Amino acid sequence: MPHNENGGLPSSQDSEHHGDASPTTTLRTHQPIDELEFQALGTDNPTVSKASSDPVEKSDIDVLIVDWEGPDDPQNPKNWSFKRKWAATAIVSSFTFISPVSSSMVAPATAQLAAGFGLTNSVVMAMSTSIFILAFAFGPLFFGPMSEIYGRSRVLQLANLWYLVWNLGCGFAQNETQLLAFRFLAGLGGSAPLAIGGGVLGDCWKPEERGQAAALYSLAPFLGPVIGPITGAWIAEYSTWRWVFWSTSIADGVVQILGMLFLQESNICPLLLERKAKKIRQAMDEEKVSHREVRTVFEAQGRTWQAILTKALVRPFVMFYHEPILQLLGVYMAYLYGMLYLVLTTIPTMFEGAYNEPVGTAGLHYLALGIGLTGASQLNARSLDKVYVYLTKKYGGVGRPEYRLPAMFPGTILLPIGYLILGWTVEAHAPWIAPDIGIALASAGTILNFQCIQTYIIDTFTLHAASALAAVSFLRSICGFGFPLFAPAMYEALGFGMGDTILTIAAIVIGCPAPWIFWHYGERIRKASRYGR
């Protein structure tokens, strides 16, 4: 469906208004319309606007507007079968999983890599991991909007091929400059699933169905940084750091093949309707029907693909500038992401240094991260849609994006508690299980917050979900890149206990007010939104 000036879905009044205002967006009939054209409109009888009785000023061309064949059109991705929807969700989540695996898998092998290249600068060593995340700040700004124009599947798979080539090249790097350059280029391609996946969910799932799918998709970026370092630690101990990159390239090749075979296009705006219009044009040519122009509801007069692309590329920045929802939640999500990657890059230092554990054994502590992420995610996934439906029935039967936020309340509490336990138990050289408990609690709080924010943004900016997620992705990726760079100096100067305390206080100040603000004032903020609903 087209969007109105406020970025929402148009009402029937909106459509009628557009019909009156512009002859290019109405159906003008001066000759009989055949059955094929009725089907294209999704009606049993031709729909003629109020302006259809007026004379055509510029030409005698009749304009046929192609839209979905009613709310139950099987070509509309929201009407796909659950099997087809889950297939698309699973494949997109797999793409989203592989890229974070690659982002963090090299962390345990940093010491081996530094020895091979003769590195002594701690910042450069940290960059070998985090520069991949820096690319995540820029890739979604292009991939998200492009997917809204050229289709999710096409952009996603081409970007993944780009990632595959450069990630493979990292394994053949001969110096740190080549490695950093290849890592950044691989990260550009690897960022596409994070930008496009939310758009796929918005395309396929209705709001009351979207919770579990969003939970699976949101879990993938967090499980990747858990499984990657565990695998990378043992590869580093028994092989060479180059196999860290080669092994992820092999796994990504498998996912790429599955995507080419099973990932179908979900973008309803406007690629699928354009394909539908093309089929109608071909059929009309075959029937030698003349003087008839066929357009989709998205093709207004004077709109070109170049103009749309230019506007779409700047939309994430415009949305972030104008939308308080993206500003507040984006800053909090960025802080969460930065702290996550800070922990990811310092776990080897903590346990190899403070506990004198070998590389492979130290890598096992990433399991605590996985337990917290997976456990909290699964609990939230089972309750997210149920809570949404319950609150919808309780408060008048109309769903609101704010009904996605309840799990954020415990999330904002678990996160600071976990980081305080982690920092001070490592500082005190407590038994290894104590910091692992802290890691599990902090990661549980992280995933609860992340899933609630993700689904809230998708529900609020459904039509432009990819651009909205690209906007918040930019900020969080900058933090994911920057936090690991200052971590070694901070912990060396303050120690793990005081360092984590300072970070925790900032998390409380930024995060704890967020769910309260949006629960009580979210609807008022959304009503003033240009792009939200």
Coordinates of C-alpha atoms in Angstrom, one line a residue:
M1 CA 0.0 0.0 0.0
P2 CA 1.2 3.5 -0.6
H3 CA 2.0 5.8 2.3
N4 CA 0.5 9.1 3.1
E5 CA 2.3 12.3 4.0
N6 CA 2.8 11.2 7.6
G7 CA 4.4 8.0 6.5
G8 CA 1.4 5.8 7.5
L9 CA -0.8 3.5 5.5
P10 CA -3.4 5.5 3.6
S11 CA -7.0 5.3 4.4
S12 CA -9.7 4.9 1.8
Q13 CA -10.2 8.7 2.1
D14 CA -6.6 9.2 1.3
S15 CA -6.8 7.1 -1.8
E16 CA -9.9 8.9 -2.9
H17 CA -8.3 12.3 -2.3
H18 CA -5.3 11.3 -4.4
G19 CA -7.6 10.1 -7.1
D20 CA -9.3 13.5 -7.2
A21 CA -6.0 15.4 -7.2
S22 CA -4.1 13.5 -9.8
P23 CA -5.3 11.9 -13.0
T24 CA -2.2 9.7 -13.0
T25 CA -3.3 7.9 -9.8
T26 CA -6.9 7.1 -10.8
L27 CA -8.5 4.6 -13.1
R28 CA -10.0 6.5 -16.0
T29 CA -12.3 4.5 -18.2
H30 CA -13.4 5.6 -21.7
Q31 CA -13.8 2.1 -23.1
P32 CA -14.8 -1.4 -21.7
I33 CA -12.4 -3.0 -19.3
D34 CA -11.8 -6.7 -19.6
E35 CA -11.8 -9.3 -16.8
L36 CA -8.0 -9.4 -16.5
E37 CA -7.9 -5.7 -15.6
F38 CA -10.6 -6.2 -13.0
Q39 CA -8.5 -8.9 -11.4
A40 CA -5.5 -6.6 -11.4
L41 CA -7.5 -4.0 -9.4
G42 CA -8.7 -6.7 -7.0
T43 CA -12.4 -5.9 -7.6
D44 CA -15.3 -7.6 -9.2
N45 CA -16.3 -4.3 -10.9
P46 CA -14.3 -1.4 -12.1
T47 CA -13.6 1.3 -9.5
V48 CA -14.0 4.7 -10.9
S49 CA -12.9 7.8 -9.0
K50 CA -15.0 10.9 -8.7
A51 CA -12.8 12.5 -11.3
S52 CA -13.5 9.8 -13.8
S53 CA -16.4 11.6 -15.3
D54 CA -14.3 14.6 -16.0
P55 CA -12.7 15.1 -19.4
V56 CA -9.0 14.0 -19.7
E57 CA -7.1 17.2 -20.1
K58 CA -3.7 16.0 -21.3
S59 CA -4.4 12.8 -23.2
D60 CA -6.8 10.0 -23.8
I61 CA -4.7 7.4 -22.1
D62 CA -6.6 5.3 -19.5
V63 CA -4.5 4.7 -16.4
L64 CA -4.9 1.3 -14.7
I65 CA -3.7 1.3 -11.1
V66 CA -2.4 -2.0 -9.9
D67 CA -2.8 -2.9 -6.2
W68 CA -3.3 -6.0 -4.1
E69 CA -6.4 -8.0 -4.9
G70 CA -8.0 -7.2 -1.5
P71 CA -6.7 -7.9 2.0
D72 CA -6.5 -11.7 1.3
D73 CA -4.4 -11.5 -1.9
P74 CA -2.1 -14.6 -1.6
Q75 CA 0.7 -12.7 -3.3
N76 CA 0.9 -10.3 -0.4
P77 CA 3.6 -11.6 1.9
K78 CA 1.4 -11.0 5.0
N79 CA -0.9 -13.7 3.6
W80 CA 1.8 -16.3 3.0
S81 CA 1.5 -19.6 4.9
F82 CA 3.3 -19.9 8.2
K83 CA 5.7 -22.4 6.7
R84 CA 6.7 -19.9 4.0
K85 CA 7.0 -17.0 6.5
W86 CA 9.2 -19.1 8.9
A87 CA 11.4 -20.2 6.0
A88 CA 12.1 -16.6 5.1
T89 CA 12.6 -15.7 8.7
A90 CA 15.0 -18.6 9.3
I91 CA 17.1 -17.8 6.3
V92 CA 17.4 -14.1 7.0
S93 CA 18.3 -15.0 10.6
S94 CA 21.0 -17.3 9.3
F95 CA 22.5 -14.5 7.3
T96 CA 22.2 -12.3 10.4
F97 CA 24.0 -15.0 12.5
I98 CA 27.0 -15.5 10.2
S99 CA 28.1 -11.9 10.1
P100 CA 28.4 -11.4 13.9
V101 CA 30.2 -14.8 14.1
S102 CA 32.8 -13.3 11.7
S103 CA 32.9 -10.0 13.6
S104 CA 33.9 -11.6 16.9
M105 CA 35.5 -14.9 16.0
V106 CA 39.0 -13.3 15.6
A107 CA 38.9 -11.9 19.2
P108 CA 40.5 -14.9 20.9
A109 CA 43.1 -15.1 18.1
T110 CA 44.2 -11.5 18.5
A111 CA 47.4 -12.4 20.4
Q112 CA 48.4 -14.9 17.7
L113 CA 47.6 -12.4 15.0
A114 CA 49.6 -9.7 16.7
A115 CA 52.6 -12.0 17.0
G116 CA 52.4 -12.9 13.4
F117 CA 52.3 -9.2 12.3
G118 CA 54.5 -7.9 15.0
L119 CA 51.8 -5.7 16.6
T120 CA 52.3 -4.1 20.0
N121 CA 49.7 -1.3 19.9
S122 CA 46.6 -2.3 21.9
V123 CA 44.3 0.0 19.9
V124 CA 45.4 -1.6 16.6
M125 CA 45.0 -5.0 18.0
A126 CA 41.4 -4.2 19.2
M127 CA 40.7 -2.7 15.7
S128 CA 41.3 -6.1 14.1
T129 CA 38.0 -7.1 15.8
S130 CA 36.0 -3.9 16.0
I131 CA 36.7 -2.4 12.5
F132 CA 34.3 -5.0 11.2
I133 CA 31.6 -3.4 13.3
L134 CA 32.5 0.1 12.1
A135 CA 31.4 -1.0 8.6
F136 CA 28.0 -1.9 10.1
A137 CA 27.5 1.9 10.6
F138 CA 27.6 2.7 6.9
G139 CA 26.4 -0.4 5.1
P140 CA 22.8 -0.3 6.4
L141 CA 22.4 3.3 5.3
F142 CA 22.5 2.0 1.7
F143 CA 21.3 -1.5 2.0
G144 CA 18.1 -0.7 4.0
P145 CA 16.7 1.8 1.6
M146 CA 17.9 -0.1 -1.5
S147 CA 16.0 -3.1 -0.3
E148 CA 12.9 -1.1 -0.2
I149 CA 13.3 -0.2 -3.8
Y150 CA 15.0 -3.2 -5.5
G151 CA 13.8 -6.0 -3.2
R152 CA 15.0 -7.6 0.0
S153 CA 16.3 -10.9 -1.4
R154 CA 18.3 -9.5 -4.3
V155 CA 20.1 -6.9 -2.2
L156 CA 20.7 -9.3 0.7
Q157 CA 22.3 -12.0 -1.4
L158 CA 24.5 -9.7 -3.5
A159 CA 25.8 -8.0 -0.3
N160 CA 26.5 -11.4 1.2
L161 CA 28.5 -12.4 -1.8
W162 CA 30.6 -9.2 -1.3
Y163 CA 31.1 -10.2 2.3
L164 CA 32.2 -13.7 1.4
V165 CA 34.8 -12.5 -1.1
W166 CA 36.5 -10.1 1.4
N167 CA 36.2 -12.4 4.4
L168 CA 38.0 -15.1 2.4
G169 CA 40.6 -12.5 1.5
C170 CA 41.3 -11.8 5.2
G171 CA 42.7 -15.2 5.5
F172 CA 45.3 -14.4 2.9
A173 CA 46.3 -10.9 4.3
Q174 CA 50.0 -10.4 4.5
N175 CA 50.1 -7.4 6.9
E176 CA 47.9 -5.5 9.3
T177 CA 46.9 -2.9 6.7
Q178 CA 45.6 -5.5 4.3
L179 CA 43.8 -7.2 7.2
L180 CA 42.1 -4.1 8.5
A181 CA 41.1 -3.0 4.9
F182 CA 39.7 -6.5 4.1
R183 CA 37.8 -6.6 7.4
F184 CA 36.2 -3.3 6.8
L185 CA 35.1 -4.3 3.3
A186 CA 33.8 -7.6 4.5
G187 CA 31.9 -5.8 7.2
L188 CA 30.1 -3.6 4.6
G189 CA 28.6 -6.7 3.0
G190 CA 28.0 -8.4 6.3
S191 CA 25.9 -5.4 7.5
A192 CA 23.1 -6.0 5.0
P193 CA 21.2 -8.7 7.0
L194 CA 21.1 -6.4 10.1
A195 CA 19.5 -3.6 7.9
I196 CA 17.2 -5.8 5.8
G197 CA 16.0 -8.5 8.2
G198 CA 13.7 -6.1 10.1
G199 CA 12.2 -5.1 6.8
V200 CA 11.5 -8.8 5.9
L201 CA 9.7 -9.3 9.2
G202 CA 7.7 -6.2 8.6
D203 CA 6.8 -7.4 5.2
C204 CA 5.7 -10.9 6.2
W205 CA 4.3 -10.8 9.7
K206 CA 1.3 -9.1 11.1
P207 CA 1.8 -7.2 14.4
E208 CA 0.1 -9.9 16.5
E209 CA 2.3 -12.6 14.9
R210 CA 5.6 -10.8 14.8
G211 CA 6.9 -11.3 18.3
Q212 CA 8.4 -14.8 18.0
A213 CA 9.9 -14.0 14.5
A214 CA 11.5 -10.9 15.8
A215 CA 12.8 -12.7 18.8
L216 CA 14.5 -15.3 16.6
Y217 CA 15.9 -12.5 14.3
S218 CA 17.1 -10.5 17.3
L219 CA 18.8 -13.5 18.9
A220 CA 21.0 -14.1 15.8
P221 CA 23.2 -11.1 16.2
F222 CA 23.9 -12.0 19.8
L223 CA 24.4 -15.8 19.4
G224 CA 27.0 -15.1 16.6
P225 CA 29.4 -13.2 18.9
V226 CA 29.0 -16.1 21.4
I227 CA 29.6 -19.1 19.1
G228 CA 32.3 -17.2 17.1
P229 CA 34.8 -16.6 19.9
I230 CA 34.3 -20.1 21.3
T231 CA 35.1 -21.6 18.0
G232 CA 37.9 -19.1 17.3
A233 CA 39.6 -19.8 20.6
W234 CA 40.0 -23.5 19.8
I235 CA 41.1 -22.8 16.2
A236 CA 43.7 -20.3 17.5
E237 CA 45.0 -22.9 20.0
Y238 CA 45.3 -25.8 17.6
S239 CA 45.6 -24.2 14.2
T240 CA 46.3 -20.8 12.7
W241 CA 44.4 -17.5 12.9
R242 CA 43.9 -17.7 9.1
W243 CA 41.5 -20.6 9.5
V244 CA 39.3 -18.3 11.6
F245 CA 38.4 -16.5 8.4
W246 CA 38.4 -19.5 6.1
S247 CA 36.0 -21.5 8.3
T248 CA 33.5 -18.7 8.5
S249 CA 33.7 -18.4 4.7
I250 CA 32.8 -22.0 4.3
A251 CA 29.8 -21.7 6.6
D252 CA 28.6 -18.6 4.8
G253 CA 28.8 -20.3 1.5
V254 CA 26.3 -22.9 2.8
V255 CA 24.0 -20.2 3.9
Q256 CA 24.3 -18.4 0.6
I257 CA 23.3 -21.5 -1.3
L258 CA 20.2 -21.9 1.0
G259 CA 19.3 -18.3 0.4
M260 CA 19.5 -18.6 -3.4
L261 CA 17.3 -21.7 -3.3
F262 CA 14.6 -20.8 -0.7
L263 CA 14.6 -17.0 0.1
Q264 CA 11.7 -15.5 -1.8
E265 CA 11.1 -11.8 -2.3
S266 CA 9.0 -10.2 0.5
N267 CA 9.2 -6.5 -0.3
I268 CA 5.6 -5.3 -0.9
C269 CA 6.7 -1.8 -1.5
P270 CA 6.8 -1.6 -4.5
L271 CA 8.7 -4.5 -6.2
L272 CA 6.1 -7.2 -6.1
L273 CA 3.4 -4.9 -7.4
E274 CA 5.7 -3.7 -10.2
R275 CA 6.2 -7.4 -11.2
K276 CA 2.4 -7.8 -11.2
A277 CA 2.0 -4.7 -13.4
K278 CA 4.6 -6.0 -15.8
K279 CA 2.7 -9.3 -16.2
I280 CA -0.5 -7.3 -16.9
R281 CA 1.3 -5.1 -19.5
Q282 CA 2.6 -8.2 -21.3
A283 CA -0.9 -9.8 -21.3
M284 CA -2.4 -6.6 -22.6
D285 CA 0.2 -6.4 -25.4
E286 CA -0.6 -9.9 -26.4
E287 CA -4.3 -9.0 -26.6
K288 CA -3.3 -5.9 -28.6
V289 CA -5.0 -3.5 -26.2
S290 CA -3.9 0.0 -27.1
H291 CA -4.0 3.4 -25.3
R292 CA -3.8 2.0 -21.8
E293 CA -1.1 2.8 -19.2
V294 CA -0.5 0.4 -16.3
R295 CA 1.0 1.7 -13.1
T296 CA 1.4 0.5 -9.5
V297 CA 0.0 2.5 -6.6
F298 CA 3.6 3.6 -5.9
E299 CA 4.3 5.1 -9.3
A300 CA 3.0 8.7 -9.2
Q301 CA 3.6 11.1 -12.0
G302 CA 7.1 12.6 -12.1
R303 CA 8.5 10.0 -9.7
T304 CA 11.7 8.3 -11.0
W305 CA 13.8 5.6 -9.5
Q306 CA 16.7 8.0 -9.3
A307 CA 14.6 10.4 -7.2
I308 CA 13.3 7.6 -5.0
L309 CA 16.8 6.2 -4.4
T310 CA 18.2 9.7 -3.5
K311 CA 15.4 10.2 -1.0
A312 CA 15.7 6.7 0.4
L313 CA 19.4 7.0 1.0
V314 CA 19.0 10.1 3.2
R315 CA 15.8 8.9 4.9
P316 CA 17.6 7.2 7.8
F317 CA 19.3 10.5 8.7
V318 CA 16.1 12.4 8.4
M319 CA 14.2 9.9 10.5
F320 CA 16.8 9.9 13.2
Y321 CA 16.8 13.8 13.2
H322 CA 13.0 14.1 13.5
E323 CA 12.0 11.0 15.5
P324 CA 12.5 11.2 19.3
I325 CA 11.7 7.5 19.4
L326 CA 14.8 6.6 17.3
Q327 CA 16.9 9.1 19.2
L328 CA 16.3 7.8 22.7
L329 CA 16.0 4.1 21.9
G330 CA 18.9 4.4 19.4
V331 CA 21.2 5.9 22.0
Y332 CA 20.3 3.2 24.5
M333 CA 20.7 0.4 21.9
A334 CA 24.0 1.8 20.9
Y335 CA 25.2 1.8 24.5
L336 CA 24.1 -1.8 24.9
Y337 CA 25.9 -2.8 21.7
G338 CA 29.1 -1.0 22.8
M339 CA 29.1 -2.7 26.2
L340 CA 28.5 -6.1 24.5
Y341 CA 31.5 -5.8 22.3
L342 CA 33.6 -4.4 25.1
V343 CA 32.9 -7.6 27.0
L344 CA 33.5 -9.7 23.9
T345 CA 36.9 -8.3 23.4
T346 CA 37.9 -8.3 27.1
I347 CA 36.9 -11.8 28.1
P348 CA 40.2 -13.3 26.8
T349 CA 42.1 -10.6 28.8
M350 CA 40.1 -11.3 32.0
F351 CA 40.4 -15.0 32.1
E352 CA 43.8 -15.5 30.4
G353 CA 45.2 -12.7 32.6
A354 CA 43.4 -12.8 36.0
Y355 CA 42.8 -16.5 36.0
N356 CA 45.8 -17.7 33.9
E357 CA 43.7 -19.9 31.7
P358 CA 44.8 -21.1 28.2
V359 CA 43.1 -19.6 25.1
G360 CA 40.7 -22.5 24.5
T361 CA 39.6 -22.7 28.1
A362 CA 39.1 -19.0 28.4
G363 CA 37.0 -19.1 25.3
L364 CA 34.5 -21.3 27.1
H365 CA 33.4 -18.4 29.2
Y366 CA 31.6 -17.1 26.2
L367 CA 29.1 -19.9 27.0
A368 CA 27.8 -17.8 29.9
L369 CA 27.1 -15.0 27.5
G370 CA 25.2 -17.5 25.3
I371 CA 23.2 -18.9 28.3
G372 CA 22.0 -15.5 29.3
L373 CA 21.1 -14.5 25.7
T374 CA 19.4 -17.7 24.7
G375 CA 17.5 -18.2 28.0
A376 CA 16.1 -14.7 28.2
S377 CA 15.4 -14.6 24.5
Q378 CA 13.4 -17.8 24.6
L379 CA 11.4 -16.7 27.6
N380 CA 10.7 -13.4 25.9
A381 CA 9.9 -15.0 22.6
R382 CA 7.2 -17.2 24.2
S383 CA 5.6 -14.3 26.1
L384 CA 6.1 -11.3 23.7
D385 CA 3.0 -12.0 21.5
K386 CA 0.9 -13.3 24.4
V387 CA 1.6 -10.1 26.3
Y388 CA 0.8 -8.0 23.2
V389 CA -2.5 -9.8 22.7
Y390 CA -3.4 -9.7 26.4
L391 CA -2.8 -5.9 26.7
T392 CA -4.6 -5.3 23.4
K393 CA -7.7 -7.0 24.8
K394 CA -7.4 -5.3 28.1
Y395 CA -7.1 -1.8 26.7
G396 CA -9.9 -1.6 24.2
G397 CA -8.9 -4.1 21.5
V398 CA -6.5 -1.9 19.6
G399 CA -2.9 -2.9 19.4
R400 CA -0.1 -0.4 20.3
P401 CA 3.6 -0.7 19.8
E402 CA 4.0 0.2 23.6
Y403 CA 2.6 -3.3 24.3
R404 CA 6.1 -4.6 23.2
L405 CA 7.8 -2.9 26.1
P406 CA 7.0 -4.8 29.4
A407 CA 10.0 -7.1 29.2
M408 CA 12.2 -4.0 29.0
F409 CA 11.5 -3.2 32.7
P410 CA 13.4 -6.2 34.1
G411 CA 15.9 -5.9 31.3
T412 CA 17.1 -2.5 32.4
I413 CA 17.6 -3.9 35.9
L414 CA 19.3 -7.1 35.1
L415 CA 21.9 -5.4 32.9
P416 CA 23.6 -3.2 35.5
I417 CA 23.5 -5.9 38.2
G418 CA 25.3 -8.3 35.8
Y419 CA 28.0 -5.8 34.9
L420 CA 28.7 -4.9 38.5
I421 CA 29.0 -8.6 39.5
L422 CA 31.3 -9.2 36.5
G423 CA 33.7 -6.3 37.2
W424 CA 34.1 -6.7 40.9
T425 CA 34.3 -10.6 41.0
V426 CA 37.1 -10.5 38.4
E427 CA 38.8 -7.7 40.4
A428 CA 38.6 -9.9 43.5
H429 CA 39.8 -13.0 41.6
A430 CA 36.6 -14.8 42.8
P431 CA 35.9 -18.4 41.6
W432 CA 35.3 -18.4 37.8
I433 CA 31.6 -19.1 38.2
A434 CA 31.0 -15.7 39.8
P435 CA 32.0 -13.6 36.8
D436 CA 30.2 -16.0 34.6
I437 CA 27.0 -15.4 36.5
G438 CA 27.5 -11.7 36.0
I439 CA 28.0 -12.2 32.3
A440 CA 24.8 -14.3 32.1
L441 CA 22.7 -11.7 33.9
A442 CA 24.1 -8.8 31.8
S443 CA 23.5 -10.6 28.6
A444 CA 20.0 -11.5 29.6
G445 CA 19.3 -7.8 30.3
T446 CA 20.9 -6.9 27.0
I447 CA 18.7 -9.3 24.9
L448 CA 15.5 -8.3 26.6
N449 CA 16.1 -4.7 25.9
F450 CA 17.3 -5.3 22.4
Q451 CA 14.2 -7.4 21.4
C452 CA 11.8 -5.0 22.9
I453 CA 13.4 -2.0 21.2
Q454 CA 13.6 -3.9 17.9
T455 CA 9.9 -5.0 17.8
Y456 CA 8.8 -1.5 19.0
I457 CA 10.7 0.2 16.1
I458 CA 9.3 -2.3 13.6
D459 CA 5.7 -1.9 14.9
T460 CA 6.1 1.9 14.9
F461 CA 7.8 2.4 11.5
T462 CA 6.4 -0.7 9.6
L463 CA 6.5 0.8 6.1
H464 CA 10.0 2.2 6.6
A465 CA 11.2 -0.4 9.1
A466 CA 14.5 -1.0 7.2
S467 CA 15.3 2.7 7.2
A468 CA 14.4 3.1 10.8
L469 CA 16.6 0.1 11.8
A470 CA 19.4 1.5 9.6
A471 CA 19.3 4.8 11.5
V472 CA 19.7 3.1 14.9
S473 CA 22.2 0.6 13.5
F474 CA 24.5 3.5 12.5
L475 CA 24.8 4.8 16.0
R476 CA 25.1 1.4 17.7
S477 CA 27.8 0.3 15.3
I478 CA 29.9 3.4 16.1
C479 CA 29.7 2.4 19.8
G480 CA 30.5 -1.3 18.9
F481 CA 33.6 -0.1 17.2
G482 CA 34.7 2.5 19.7
F483 CA 34.1 0.8 23.1
P484 CA 36.7 -2.0 22.6
L485 CA 39.3 0.6 21.7
F486 CA 39.3 2.4 25.0
A487 CA 38.7 -0.7 27.1
P488 CA 42.3 -1.8 27.6
A489 CA 43.4 1.7 28.8
M490 CA 40.4 2.1 31.0
Y491 CA 40.8 -1.3 32.8
E492 CA 44.5 -0.7 33.1
A493 CA 43.9 2.6 34.8
L494 CA 40.8 1.8 36.9
G495 CA 40.7 -1.9 37.2
F496 CA 37.8 -4.1 36.2
G497 CA 35.6 -3.2 39.2
M498 CA 35.7 0.5 39.0
G499 CA 35.7 0.5 35.2
D500 CA 32.5 -1.5 35.0
T501 CA 30.9 0.6 37.7
I502 CA 31.3 3.7 35.7
L503 CA 29.9 2.0 32.6
T504 CA 27.0 0.7 34.7
I505 CA 26.0 4.1 36.1
A506 CA 25.9 5.4 32.5
A507 CA 23.7 2.5 31.5
I508 CA 21.3 3.2 34.4
V509 CA 21.0 6.9 33.5
I510 CA 20.4 6.2 29.8
G511 CA 18.3 3.0 29.9
C512 CA 16.1 2.9 33.0
P513 CA 13.9 5.8 32.2
A514 CA 13.3 4.6 28.6
P515 CA 10.5 2.0 29.1
W516 CA 8.7 4.3 31.6
I517 CA 8.8 7.3 29.2
F518 CA 7.5 5.3 26.2
W519 CA 4.9 3.4 28.2
H520 CA 3.3 6.6 29.4
Y521 CA 4.0 9.0 26.6
G522 CA 4.7 6.7 23.6
E523 CA 1.4 7.2 21.9
R524 CA 1.6 11.0 22.2
I525 CA 5.1 10.9 20.7
R526 CA 4.0 8.7 17.8
K527 CA 1.1 11.0 17.0
A528 CA 3.5 13.7 16.4
S529 CA 5.7 11.5 14.2
R530 CA 6.3 12.0 10.5
Y531 CA 7.0 8.4 9.7
G532 CA 5.5 6.4 12.6
R533 CA 1.9 5.2 13.2

